[in-house]
N, C-alpha and C. Protein backbone atom coordinates (compact mmCIF):
# COMPACT_ATOMS: atom_id res chain seq x y z
N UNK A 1 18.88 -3.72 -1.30
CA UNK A 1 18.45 -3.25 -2.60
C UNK A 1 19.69 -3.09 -3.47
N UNK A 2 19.71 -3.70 -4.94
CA UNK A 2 20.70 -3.43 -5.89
C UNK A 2 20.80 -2.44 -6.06
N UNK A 3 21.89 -2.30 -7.13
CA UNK A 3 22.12 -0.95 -7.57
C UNK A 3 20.82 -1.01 -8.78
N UNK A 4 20.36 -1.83 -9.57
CA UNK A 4 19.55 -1.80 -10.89
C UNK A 4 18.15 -1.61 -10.27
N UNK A 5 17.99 -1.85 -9.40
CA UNK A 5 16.46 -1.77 -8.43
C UNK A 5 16.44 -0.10 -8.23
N UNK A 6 17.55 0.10 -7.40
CA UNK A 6 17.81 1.65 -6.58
C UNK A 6 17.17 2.73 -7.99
N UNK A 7 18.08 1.93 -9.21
CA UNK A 7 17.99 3.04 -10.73
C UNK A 7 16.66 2.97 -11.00
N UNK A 8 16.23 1.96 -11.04
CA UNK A 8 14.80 1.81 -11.55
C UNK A 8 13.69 2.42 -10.52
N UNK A 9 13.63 2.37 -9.50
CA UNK A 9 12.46 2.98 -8.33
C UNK A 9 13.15 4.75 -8.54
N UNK A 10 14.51 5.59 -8.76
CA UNK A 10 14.96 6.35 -8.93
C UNK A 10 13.94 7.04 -10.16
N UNK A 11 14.38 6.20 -11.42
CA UNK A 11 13.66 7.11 -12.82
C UNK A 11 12.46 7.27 -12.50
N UNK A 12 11.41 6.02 -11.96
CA UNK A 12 10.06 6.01 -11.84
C UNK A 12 9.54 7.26 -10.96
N UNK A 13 10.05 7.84 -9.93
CA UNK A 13 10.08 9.36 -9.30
C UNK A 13 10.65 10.25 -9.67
N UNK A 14 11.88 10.82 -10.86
CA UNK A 14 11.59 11.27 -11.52
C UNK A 14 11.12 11.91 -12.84
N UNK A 15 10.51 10.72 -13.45
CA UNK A 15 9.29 10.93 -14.00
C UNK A 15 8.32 11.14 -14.06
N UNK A 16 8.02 10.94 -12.97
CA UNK A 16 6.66 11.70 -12.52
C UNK A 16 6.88 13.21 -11.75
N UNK A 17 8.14 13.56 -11.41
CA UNK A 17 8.33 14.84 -11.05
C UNK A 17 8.20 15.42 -12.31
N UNK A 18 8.78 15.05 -12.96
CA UNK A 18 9.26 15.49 -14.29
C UNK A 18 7.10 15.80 -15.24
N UNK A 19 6.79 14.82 -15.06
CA UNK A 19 5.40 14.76 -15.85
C UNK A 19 4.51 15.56 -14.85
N UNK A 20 4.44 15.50 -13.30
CA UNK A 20 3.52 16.56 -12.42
C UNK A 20 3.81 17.93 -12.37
N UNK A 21 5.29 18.03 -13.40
CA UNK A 21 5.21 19.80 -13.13
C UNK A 21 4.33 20.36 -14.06
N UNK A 22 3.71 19.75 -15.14
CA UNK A 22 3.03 20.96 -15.83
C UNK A 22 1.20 19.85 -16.34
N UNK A 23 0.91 19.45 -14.83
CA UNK A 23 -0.20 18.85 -15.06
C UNK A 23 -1.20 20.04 -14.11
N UNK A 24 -2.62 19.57 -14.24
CA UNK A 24 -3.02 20.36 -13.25
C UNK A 24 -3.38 19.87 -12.37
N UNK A 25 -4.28 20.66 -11.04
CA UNK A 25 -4.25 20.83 -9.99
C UNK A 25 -4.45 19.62 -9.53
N UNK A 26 -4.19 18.12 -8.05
CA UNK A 26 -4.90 17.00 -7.71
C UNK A 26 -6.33 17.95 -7.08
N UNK A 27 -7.47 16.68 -7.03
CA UNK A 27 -9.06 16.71 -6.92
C UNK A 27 -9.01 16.27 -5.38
N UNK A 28 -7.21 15.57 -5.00
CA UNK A 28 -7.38 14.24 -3.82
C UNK A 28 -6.16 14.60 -3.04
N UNK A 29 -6.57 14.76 -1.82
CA UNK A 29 -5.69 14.78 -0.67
C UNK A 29 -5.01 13.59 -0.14
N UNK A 30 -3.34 14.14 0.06
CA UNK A 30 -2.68 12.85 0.38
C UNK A 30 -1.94 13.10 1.47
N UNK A 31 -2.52 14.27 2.76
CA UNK A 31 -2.02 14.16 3.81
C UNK A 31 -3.30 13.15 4.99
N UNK A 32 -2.96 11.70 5.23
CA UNK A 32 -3.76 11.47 6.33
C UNK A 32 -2.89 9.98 6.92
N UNK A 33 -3.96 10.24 7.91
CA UNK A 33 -3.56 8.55 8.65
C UNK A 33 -4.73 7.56 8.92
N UNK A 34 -4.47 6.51 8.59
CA UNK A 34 -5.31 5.27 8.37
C UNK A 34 -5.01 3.88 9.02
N UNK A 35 -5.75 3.31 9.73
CA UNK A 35 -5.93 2.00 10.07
C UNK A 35 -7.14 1.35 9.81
N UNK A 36 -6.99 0.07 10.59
CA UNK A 36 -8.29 -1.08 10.62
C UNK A 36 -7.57 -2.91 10.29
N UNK A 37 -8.53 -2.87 10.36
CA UNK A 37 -8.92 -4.75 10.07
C UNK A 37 -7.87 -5.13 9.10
N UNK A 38 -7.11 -6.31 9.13
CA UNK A 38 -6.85 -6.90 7.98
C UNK A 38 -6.90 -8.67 7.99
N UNK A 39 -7.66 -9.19 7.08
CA UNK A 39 -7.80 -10.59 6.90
C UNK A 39 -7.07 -10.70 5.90
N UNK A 40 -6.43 -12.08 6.13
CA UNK A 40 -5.23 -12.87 4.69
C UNK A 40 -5.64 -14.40 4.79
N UNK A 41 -5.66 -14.51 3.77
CA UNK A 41 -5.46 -16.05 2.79
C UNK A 41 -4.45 -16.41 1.96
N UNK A 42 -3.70 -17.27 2.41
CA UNK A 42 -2.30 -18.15 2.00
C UNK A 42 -2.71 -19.54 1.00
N UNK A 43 -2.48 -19.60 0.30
CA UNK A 43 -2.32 -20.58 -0.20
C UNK A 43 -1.55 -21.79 -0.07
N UNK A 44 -0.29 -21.21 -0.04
CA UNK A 44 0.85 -22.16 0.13
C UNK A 44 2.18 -21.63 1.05
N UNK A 45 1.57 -21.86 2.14
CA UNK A 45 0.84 -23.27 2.55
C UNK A 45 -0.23 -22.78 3.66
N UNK A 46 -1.64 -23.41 3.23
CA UNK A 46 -2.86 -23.25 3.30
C UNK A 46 -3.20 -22.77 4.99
N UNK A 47 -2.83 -21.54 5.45
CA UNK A 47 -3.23 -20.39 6.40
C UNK A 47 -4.34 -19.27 6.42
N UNK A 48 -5.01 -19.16 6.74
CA UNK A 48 -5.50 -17.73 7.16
C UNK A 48 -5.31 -17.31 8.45
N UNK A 49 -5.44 -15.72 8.36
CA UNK A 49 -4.89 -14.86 9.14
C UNK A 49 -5.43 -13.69 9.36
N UNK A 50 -5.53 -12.75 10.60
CA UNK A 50 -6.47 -11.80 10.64
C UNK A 50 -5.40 -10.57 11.75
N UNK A 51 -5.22 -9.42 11.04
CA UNK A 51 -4.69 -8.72 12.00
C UNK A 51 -4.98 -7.25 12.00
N UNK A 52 -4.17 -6.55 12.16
CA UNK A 52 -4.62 -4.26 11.58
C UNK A 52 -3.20 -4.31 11.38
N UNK A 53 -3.54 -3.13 10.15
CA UNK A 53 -2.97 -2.49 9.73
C UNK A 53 -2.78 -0.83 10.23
N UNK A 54 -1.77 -0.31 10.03
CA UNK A 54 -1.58 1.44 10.17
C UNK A 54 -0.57 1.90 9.21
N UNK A 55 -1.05 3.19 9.15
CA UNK A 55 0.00 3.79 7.86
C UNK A 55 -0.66 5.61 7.31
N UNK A 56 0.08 5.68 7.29
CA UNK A 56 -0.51 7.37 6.48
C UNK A 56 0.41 7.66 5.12
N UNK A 57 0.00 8.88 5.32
CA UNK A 57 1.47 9.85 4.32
C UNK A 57 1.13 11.22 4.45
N UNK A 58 2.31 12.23 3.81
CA UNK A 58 1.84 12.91 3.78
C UNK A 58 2.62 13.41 2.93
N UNK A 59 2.08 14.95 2.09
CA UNK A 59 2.33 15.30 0.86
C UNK A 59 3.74 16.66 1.25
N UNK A 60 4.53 16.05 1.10
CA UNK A 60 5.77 17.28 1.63
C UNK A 60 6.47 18.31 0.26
N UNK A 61 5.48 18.35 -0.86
CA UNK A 61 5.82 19.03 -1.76
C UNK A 61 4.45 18.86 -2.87
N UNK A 62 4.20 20.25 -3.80
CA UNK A 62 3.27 19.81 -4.51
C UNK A 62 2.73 18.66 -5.18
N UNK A 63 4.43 17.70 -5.12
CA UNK A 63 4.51 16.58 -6.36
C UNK A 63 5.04 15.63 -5.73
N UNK A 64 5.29 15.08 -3.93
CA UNK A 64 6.24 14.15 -3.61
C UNK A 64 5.33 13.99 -1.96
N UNK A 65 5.25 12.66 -2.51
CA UNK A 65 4.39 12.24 -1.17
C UNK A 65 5.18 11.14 -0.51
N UNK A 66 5.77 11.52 0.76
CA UNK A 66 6.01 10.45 1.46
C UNK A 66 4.96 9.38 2.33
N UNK A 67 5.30 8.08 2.59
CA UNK A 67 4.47 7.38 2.95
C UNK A 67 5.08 6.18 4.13
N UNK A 68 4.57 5.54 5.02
CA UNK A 68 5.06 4.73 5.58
C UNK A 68 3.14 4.08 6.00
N UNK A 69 3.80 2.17 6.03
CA UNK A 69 2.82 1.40 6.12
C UNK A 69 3.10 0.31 7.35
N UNK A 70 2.33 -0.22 8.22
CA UNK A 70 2.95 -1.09 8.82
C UNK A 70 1.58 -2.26 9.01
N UNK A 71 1.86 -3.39 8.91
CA UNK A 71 1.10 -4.76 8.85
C UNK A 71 0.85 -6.11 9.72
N UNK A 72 0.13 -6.05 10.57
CA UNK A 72 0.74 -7.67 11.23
C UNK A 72 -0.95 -8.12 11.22
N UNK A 73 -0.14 -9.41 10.94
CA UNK A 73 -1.30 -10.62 10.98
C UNK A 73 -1.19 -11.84 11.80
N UNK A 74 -1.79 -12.56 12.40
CA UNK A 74 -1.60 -13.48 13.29
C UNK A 74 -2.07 -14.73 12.46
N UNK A 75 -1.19 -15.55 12.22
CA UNK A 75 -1.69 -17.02 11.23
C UNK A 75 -2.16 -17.60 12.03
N UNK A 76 -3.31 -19.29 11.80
CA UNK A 76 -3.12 -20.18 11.83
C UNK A 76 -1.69 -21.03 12.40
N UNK A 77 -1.40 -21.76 13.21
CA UNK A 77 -0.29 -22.34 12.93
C UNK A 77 0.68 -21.78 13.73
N UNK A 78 0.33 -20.98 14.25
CA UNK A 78 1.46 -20.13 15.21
C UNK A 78 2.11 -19.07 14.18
N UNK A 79 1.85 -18.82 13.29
CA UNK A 79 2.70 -17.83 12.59
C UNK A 79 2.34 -16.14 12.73
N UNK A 80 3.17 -15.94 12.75
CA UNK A 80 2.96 -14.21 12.83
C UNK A 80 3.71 -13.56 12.09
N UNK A 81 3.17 -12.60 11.10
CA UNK A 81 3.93 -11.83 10.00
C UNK A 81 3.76 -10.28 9.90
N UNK A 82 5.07 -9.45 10.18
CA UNK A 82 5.11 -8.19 10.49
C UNK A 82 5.46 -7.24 8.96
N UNK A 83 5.49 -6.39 8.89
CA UNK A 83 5.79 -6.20 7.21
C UNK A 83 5.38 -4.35 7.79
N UNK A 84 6.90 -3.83 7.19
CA UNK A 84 7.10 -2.08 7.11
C UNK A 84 7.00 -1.64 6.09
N UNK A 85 6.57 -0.74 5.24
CA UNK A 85 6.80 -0.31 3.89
C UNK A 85 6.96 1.00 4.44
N UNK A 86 8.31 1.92 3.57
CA UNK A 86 8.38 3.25 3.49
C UNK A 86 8.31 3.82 2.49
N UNK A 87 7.80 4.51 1.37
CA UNK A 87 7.74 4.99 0.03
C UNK A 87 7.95 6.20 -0.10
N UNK A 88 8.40 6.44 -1.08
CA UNK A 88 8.48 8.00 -1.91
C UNK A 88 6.71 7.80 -3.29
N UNK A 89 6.21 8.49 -3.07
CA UNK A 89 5.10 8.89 -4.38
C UNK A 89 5.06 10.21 -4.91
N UNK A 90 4.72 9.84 -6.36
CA UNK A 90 4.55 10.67 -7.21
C UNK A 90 3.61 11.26 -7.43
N UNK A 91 1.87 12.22 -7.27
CA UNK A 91 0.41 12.73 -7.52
C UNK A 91 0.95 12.61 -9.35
N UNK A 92 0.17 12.28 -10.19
CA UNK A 92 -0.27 12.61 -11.16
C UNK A 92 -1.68 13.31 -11.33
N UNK A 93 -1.91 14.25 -11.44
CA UNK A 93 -3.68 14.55 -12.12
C UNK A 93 -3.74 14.75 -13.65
N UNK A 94 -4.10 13.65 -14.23
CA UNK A 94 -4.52 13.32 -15.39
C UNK A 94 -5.38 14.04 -16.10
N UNK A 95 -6.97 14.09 -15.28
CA UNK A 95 -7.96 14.85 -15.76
C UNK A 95 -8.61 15.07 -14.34
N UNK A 96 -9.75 15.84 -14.23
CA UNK A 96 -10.65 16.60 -13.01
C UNK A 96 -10.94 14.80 -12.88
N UNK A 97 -10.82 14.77 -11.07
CA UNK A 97 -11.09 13.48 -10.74
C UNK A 97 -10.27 12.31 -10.57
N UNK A 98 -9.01 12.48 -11.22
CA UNK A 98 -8.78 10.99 -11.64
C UNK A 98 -7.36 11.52 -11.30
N UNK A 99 -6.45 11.01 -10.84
CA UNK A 99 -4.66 11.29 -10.54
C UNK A 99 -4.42 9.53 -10.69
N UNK A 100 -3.19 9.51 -10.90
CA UNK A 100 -2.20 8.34 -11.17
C UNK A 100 -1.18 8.07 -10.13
N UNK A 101 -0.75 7.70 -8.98
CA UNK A 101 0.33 8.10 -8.35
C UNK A 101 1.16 6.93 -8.36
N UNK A 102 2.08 7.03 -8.53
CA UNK A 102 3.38 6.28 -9.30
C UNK A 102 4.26 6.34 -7.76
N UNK A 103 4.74 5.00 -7.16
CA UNK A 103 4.98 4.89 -5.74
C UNK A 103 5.97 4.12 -5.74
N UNK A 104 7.16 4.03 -4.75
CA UNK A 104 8.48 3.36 -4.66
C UNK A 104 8.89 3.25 -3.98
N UNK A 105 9.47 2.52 -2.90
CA UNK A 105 10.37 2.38 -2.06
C UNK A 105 10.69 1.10 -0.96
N UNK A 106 11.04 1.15 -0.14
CA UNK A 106 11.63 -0.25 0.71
C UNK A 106 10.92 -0.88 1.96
N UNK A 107 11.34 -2.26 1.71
CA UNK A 107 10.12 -3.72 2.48
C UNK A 107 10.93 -3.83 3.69
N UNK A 108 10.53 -4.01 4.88
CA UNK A 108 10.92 -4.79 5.98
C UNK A 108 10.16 -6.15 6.15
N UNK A 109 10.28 -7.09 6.48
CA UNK A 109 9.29 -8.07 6.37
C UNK A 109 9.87 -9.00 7.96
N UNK A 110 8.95 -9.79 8.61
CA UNK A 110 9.60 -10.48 9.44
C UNK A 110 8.41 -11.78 9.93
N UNK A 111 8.93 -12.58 9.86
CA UNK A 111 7.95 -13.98 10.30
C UNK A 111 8.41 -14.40 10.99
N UNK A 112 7.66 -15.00 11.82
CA UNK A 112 7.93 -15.80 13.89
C UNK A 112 7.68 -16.63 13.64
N UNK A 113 7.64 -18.10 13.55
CA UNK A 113 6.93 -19.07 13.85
C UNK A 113 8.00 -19.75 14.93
N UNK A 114 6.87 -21.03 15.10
CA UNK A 114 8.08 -22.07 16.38
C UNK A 114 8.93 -22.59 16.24
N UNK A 115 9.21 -22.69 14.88
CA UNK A 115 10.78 -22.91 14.58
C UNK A 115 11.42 -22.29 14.11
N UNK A 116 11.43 -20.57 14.55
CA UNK A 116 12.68 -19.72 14.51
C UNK A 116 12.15 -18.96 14.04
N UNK A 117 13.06 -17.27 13.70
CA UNK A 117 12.41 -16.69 13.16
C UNK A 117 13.18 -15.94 11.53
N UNK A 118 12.58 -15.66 11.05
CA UNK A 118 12.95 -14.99 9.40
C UNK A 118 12.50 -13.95 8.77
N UNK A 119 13.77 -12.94 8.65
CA UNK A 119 13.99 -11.89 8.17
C UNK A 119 14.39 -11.80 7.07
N UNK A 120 13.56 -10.85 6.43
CA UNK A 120 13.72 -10.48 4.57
C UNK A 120 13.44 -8.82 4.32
N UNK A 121 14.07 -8.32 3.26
CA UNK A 121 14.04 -7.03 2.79
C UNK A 121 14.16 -6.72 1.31
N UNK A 122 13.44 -5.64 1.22
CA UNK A 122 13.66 -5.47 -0.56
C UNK A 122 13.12 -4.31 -0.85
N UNK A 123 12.15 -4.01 -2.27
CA UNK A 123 11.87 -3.14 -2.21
C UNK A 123 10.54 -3.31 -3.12
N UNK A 124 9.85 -2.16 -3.13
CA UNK A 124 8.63 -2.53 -4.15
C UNK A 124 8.36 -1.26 -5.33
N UNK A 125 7.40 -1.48 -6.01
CA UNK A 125 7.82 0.18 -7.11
C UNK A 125 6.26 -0.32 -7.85
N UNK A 126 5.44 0.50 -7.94
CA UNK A 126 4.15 0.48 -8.84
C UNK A 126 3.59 1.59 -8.99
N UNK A 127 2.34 1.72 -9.47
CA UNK A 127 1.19 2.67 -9.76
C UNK A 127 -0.72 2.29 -9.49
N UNK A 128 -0.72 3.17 -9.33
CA UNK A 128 -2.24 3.18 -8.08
C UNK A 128 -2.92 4.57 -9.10
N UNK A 129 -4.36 4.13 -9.57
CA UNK A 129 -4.86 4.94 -10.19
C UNK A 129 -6.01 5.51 -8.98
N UNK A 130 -6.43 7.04 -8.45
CA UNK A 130 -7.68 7.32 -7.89
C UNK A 130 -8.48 7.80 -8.44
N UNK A 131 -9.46 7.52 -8.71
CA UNK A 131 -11.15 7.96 -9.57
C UNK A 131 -11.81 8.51 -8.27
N UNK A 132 -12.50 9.51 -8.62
CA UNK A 132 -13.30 10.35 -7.73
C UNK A 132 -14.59 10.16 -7.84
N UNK A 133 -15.59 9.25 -7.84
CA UNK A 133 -16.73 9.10 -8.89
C UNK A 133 -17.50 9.87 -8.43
N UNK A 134 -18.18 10.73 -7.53
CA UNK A 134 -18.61 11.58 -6.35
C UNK A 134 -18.16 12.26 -5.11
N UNK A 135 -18.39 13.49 -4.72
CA UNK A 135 -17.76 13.87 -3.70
C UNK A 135 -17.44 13.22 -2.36
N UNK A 136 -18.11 12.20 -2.31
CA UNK A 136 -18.22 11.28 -1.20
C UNK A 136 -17.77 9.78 -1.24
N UNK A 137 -17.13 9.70 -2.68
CA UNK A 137 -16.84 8.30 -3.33
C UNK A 137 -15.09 7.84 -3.89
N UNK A 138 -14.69 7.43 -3.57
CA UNK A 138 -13.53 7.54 -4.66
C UNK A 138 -13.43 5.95 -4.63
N UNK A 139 -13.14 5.40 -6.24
CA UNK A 139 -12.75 3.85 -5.97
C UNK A 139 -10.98 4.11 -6.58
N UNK A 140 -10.53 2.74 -6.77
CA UNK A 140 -9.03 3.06 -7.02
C UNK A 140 -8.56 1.01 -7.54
N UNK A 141 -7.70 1.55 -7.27
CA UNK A 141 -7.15 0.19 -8.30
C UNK A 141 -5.66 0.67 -8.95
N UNK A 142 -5.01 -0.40 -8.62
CA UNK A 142 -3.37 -0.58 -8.93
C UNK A 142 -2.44 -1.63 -9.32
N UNK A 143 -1.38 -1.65 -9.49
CA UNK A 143 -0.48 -2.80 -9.22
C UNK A 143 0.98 -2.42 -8.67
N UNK A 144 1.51 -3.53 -8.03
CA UNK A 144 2.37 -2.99 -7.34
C UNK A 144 3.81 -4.54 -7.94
N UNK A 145 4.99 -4.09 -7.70
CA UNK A 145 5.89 -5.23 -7.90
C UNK A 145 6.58 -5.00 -6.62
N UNK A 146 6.90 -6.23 -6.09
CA UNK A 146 7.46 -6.82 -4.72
C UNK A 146 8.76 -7.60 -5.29
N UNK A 147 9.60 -7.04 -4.70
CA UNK A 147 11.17 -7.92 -4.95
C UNK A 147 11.91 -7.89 -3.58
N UNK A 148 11.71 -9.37 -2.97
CA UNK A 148 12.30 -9.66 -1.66
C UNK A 148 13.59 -10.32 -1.97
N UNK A 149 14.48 -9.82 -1.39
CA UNK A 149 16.02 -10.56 -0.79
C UNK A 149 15.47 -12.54 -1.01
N UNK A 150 15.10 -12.86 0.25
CA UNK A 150 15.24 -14.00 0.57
C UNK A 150 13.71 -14.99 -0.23
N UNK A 151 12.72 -14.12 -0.63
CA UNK A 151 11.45 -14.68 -0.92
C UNK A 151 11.13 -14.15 -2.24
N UNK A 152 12.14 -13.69 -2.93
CA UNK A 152 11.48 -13.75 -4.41
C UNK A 152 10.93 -12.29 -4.52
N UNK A 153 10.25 -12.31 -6.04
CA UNK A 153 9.45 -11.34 -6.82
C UNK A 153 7.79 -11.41 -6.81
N UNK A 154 7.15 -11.10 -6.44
CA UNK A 154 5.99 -10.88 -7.07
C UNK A 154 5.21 -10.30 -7.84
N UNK A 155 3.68 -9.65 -8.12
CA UNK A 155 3.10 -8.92 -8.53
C UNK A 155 1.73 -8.65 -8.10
N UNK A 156 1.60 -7.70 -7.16
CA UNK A 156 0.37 -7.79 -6.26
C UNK A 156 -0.49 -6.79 -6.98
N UNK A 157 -2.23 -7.24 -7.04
CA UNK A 157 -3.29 -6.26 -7.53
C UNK A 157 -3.70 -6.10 -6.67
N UNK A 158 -4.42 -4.58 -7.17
CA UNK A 158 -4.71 -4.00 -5.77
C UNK A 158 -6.48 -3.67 -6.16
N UNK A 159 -7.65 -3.19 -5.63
CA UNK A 159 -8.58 -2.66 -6.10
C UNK A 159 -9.54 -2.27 -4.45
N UNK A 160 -10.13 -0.58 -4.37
CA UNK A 160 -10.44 -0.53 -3.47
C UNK A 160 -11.54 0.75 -3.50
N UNK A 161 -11.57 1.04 -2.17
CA UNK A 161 -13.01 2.50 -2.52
C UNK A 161 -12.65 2.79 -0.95
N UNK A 162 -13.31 4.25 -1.15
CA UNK A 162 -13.56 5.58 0.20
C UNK A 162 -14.92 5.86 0.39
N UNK A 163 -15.11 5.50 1.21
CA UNK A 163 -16.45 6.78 1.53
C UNK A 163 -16.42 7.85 2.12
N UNK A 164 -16.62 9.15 1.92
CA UNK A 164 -16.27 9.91 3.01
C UNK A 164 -17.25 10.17 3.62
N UNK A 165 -17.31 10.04 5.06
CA UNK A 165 -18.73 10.54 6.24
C UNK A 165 -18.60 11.61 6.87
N UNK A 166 -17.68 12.13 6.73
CA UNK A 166 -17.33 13.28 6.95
C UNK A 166 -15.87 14.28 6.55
N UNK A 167 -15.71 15.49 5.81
CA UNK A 167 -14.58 15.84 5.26
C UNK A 167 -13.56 15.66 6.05
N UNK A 168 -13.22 15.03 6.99
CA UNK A 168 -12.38 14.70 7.61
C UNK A 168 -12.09 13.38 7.73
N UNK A 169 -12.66 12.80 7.63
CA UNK A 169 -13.09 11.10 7.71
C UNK A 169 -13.59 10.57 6.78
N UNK A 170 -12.88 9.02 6.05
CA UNK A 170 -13.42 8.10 4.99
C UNK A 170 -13.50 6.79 5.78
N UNK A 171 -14.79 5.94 5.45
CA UNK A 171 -14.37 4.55 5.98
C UNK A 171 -13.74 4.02 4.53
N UNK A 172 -12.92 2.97 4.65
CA UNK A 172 -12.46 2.25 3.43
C UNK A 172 -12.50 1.14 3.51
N UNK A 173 -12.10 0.65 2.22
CA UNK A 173 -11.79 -1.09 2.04
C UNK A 173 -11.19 -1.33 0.97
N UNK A 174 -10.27 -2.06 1.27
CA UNK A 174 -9.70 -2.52 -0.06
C UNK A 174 -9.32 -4.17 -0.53
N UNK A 175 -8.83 -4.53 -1.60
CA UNK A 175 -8.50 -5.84 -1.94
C UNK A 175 -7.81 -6.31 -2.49
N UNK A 176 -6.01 -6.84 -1.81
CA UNK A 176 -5.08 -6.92 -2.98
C UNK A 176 -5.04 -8.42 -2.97
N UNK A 177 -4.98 -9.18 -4.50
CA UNK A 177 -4.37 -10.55 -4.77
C UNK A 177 -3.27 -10.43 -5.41
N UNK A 178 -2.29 -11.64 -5.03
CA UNK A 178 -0.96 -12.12 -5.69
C UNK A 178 -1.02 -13.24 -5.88
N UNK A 179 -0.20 -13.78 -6.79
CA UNK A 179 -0.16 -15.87 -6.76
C UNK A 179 -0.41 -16.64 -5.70
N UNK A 180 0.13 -16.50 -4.35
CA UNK A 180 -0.32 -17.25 -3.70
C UNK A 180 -1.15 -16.53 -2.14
N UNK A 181 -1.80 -15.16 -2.14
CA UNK A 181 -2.31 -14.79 -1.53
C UNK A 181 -3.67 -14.09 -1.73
N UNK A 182 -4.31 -13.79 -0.61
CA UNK A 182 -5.41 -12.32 -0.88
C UNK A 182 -5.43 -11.81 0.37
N UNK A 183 -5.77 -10.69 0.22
CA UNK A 183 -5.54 -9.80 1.57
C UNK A 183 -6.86 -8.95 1.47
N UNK A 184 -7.60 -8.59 2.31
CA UNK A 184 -8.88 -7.87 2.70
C UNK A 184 -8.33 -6.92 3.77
N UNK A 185 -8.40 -5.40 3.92
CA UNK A 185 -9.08 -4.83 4.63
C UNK A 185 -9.87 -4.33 4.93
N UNK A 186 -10.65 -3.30 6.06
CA UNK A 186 -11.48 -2.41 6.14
C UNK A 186 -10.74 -1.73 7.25
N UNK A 187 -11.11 -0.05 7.24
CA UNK A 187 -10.70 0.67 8.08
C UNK A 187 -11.63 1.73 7.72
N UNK A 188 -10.69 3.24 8.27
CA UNK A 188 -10.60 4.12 8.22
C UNK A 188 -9.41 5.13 8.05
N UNK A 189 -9.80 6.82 7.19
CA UNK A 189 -8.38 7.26 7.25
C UNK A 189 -9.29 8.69 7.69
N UNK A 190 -8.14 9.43 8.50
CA UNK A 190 -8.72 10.86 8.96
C UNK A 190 -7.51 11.50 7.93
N UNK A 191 -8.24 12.87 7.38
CA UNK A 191 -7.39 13.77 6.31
C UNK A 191 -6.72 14.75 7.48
N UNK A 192 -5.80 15.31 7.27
CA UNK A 192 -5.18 16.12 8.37
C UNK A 192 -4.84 17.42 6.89
């Protein structure tokens, strides 16, 4: 990670420290852990792939949520793709229902195939809106920017929903596209 990356994922947390001290209360809990299913579609060059995901966070201050994500998918083709995310987030609560959380931090990435293997790192920095539409409902929707060392920049959308079946338990699903991908999951997350 540059130094102009480091500054920029830096202001974006605190600004939102800065904007969550005098908002009110979140509607949405951001201590849990989550897995399940994940299917991918490649474009280029033309793979699909099906693997799980795991990841939680948890909220270590009124206004600062740490997070860690981890990803593998098994291609077509012999390929296999591993991918770490660790983040710092920001809670915004906007209005009753609805928070903004403004999220940042660094990629591990790693691909196997049969002719060798390749390692990349970087970092990513976006915002993820949660809507509460019912006590049992929340949908959400984001965007995120990806800046890899060895593979470039992107811009991944995100759009997804909770159910909760029990206050302890949501099943989920979500759906991010980028230029040359889409990614599906389904899982679950338990609130701790």
């Amino acid at each position: 990670m540059n130094l102009r990356t480091g500054a920029v994922m830096a202001s974006l947390i605190l600004l939102g420290l800065a904007t969550s001290a005098t908002a009110q209360p979140s509607d949405f809990r951001y201590s849990y852990l989550e897995g399940g299913y994940l299917r991918a579609d490649l474009d280029s060059p033309n793979v699909n792939g099906d693997g799980l995901f795991v990841g939680g966070s948890v909220l270590v201050a009124e206004s600062l949520i740490l997070s860690a994500d981890y990803d593998y998918l098994d291609f077509d083709r012999g390929i296999d793709v591993r991918s770490l995310e660790l983040g710092l987030g920001v809670p915004l609560p906007v209005a009753p229902g609805l928070d903004i959380v403004i999220r940042g931090g660094y990629i591990d990435a790693k691909l196997d195939t049969r002719f060798g293997d390749f390692n990349d790192d970087g970092f990513f920095a976006g915002g993820l809106a949660r809507w509460m539409v019912s006590p049992q409902v929340e949908l959400n929707g984001g965007l995120k920017y990806v800046d890899l060392d060895e593979s470039g920049s992107d811009v991944v959308f995100t759009v997804g929903g909770l159910v909760n079946v029990r206050p302890d338990l949501a099943v989920l699903a979500g759906f991010e596209f980028a230029d040359d991908s889409d990614l599906l999951s389904l899982g679950f997350r338990y609130y701790f």
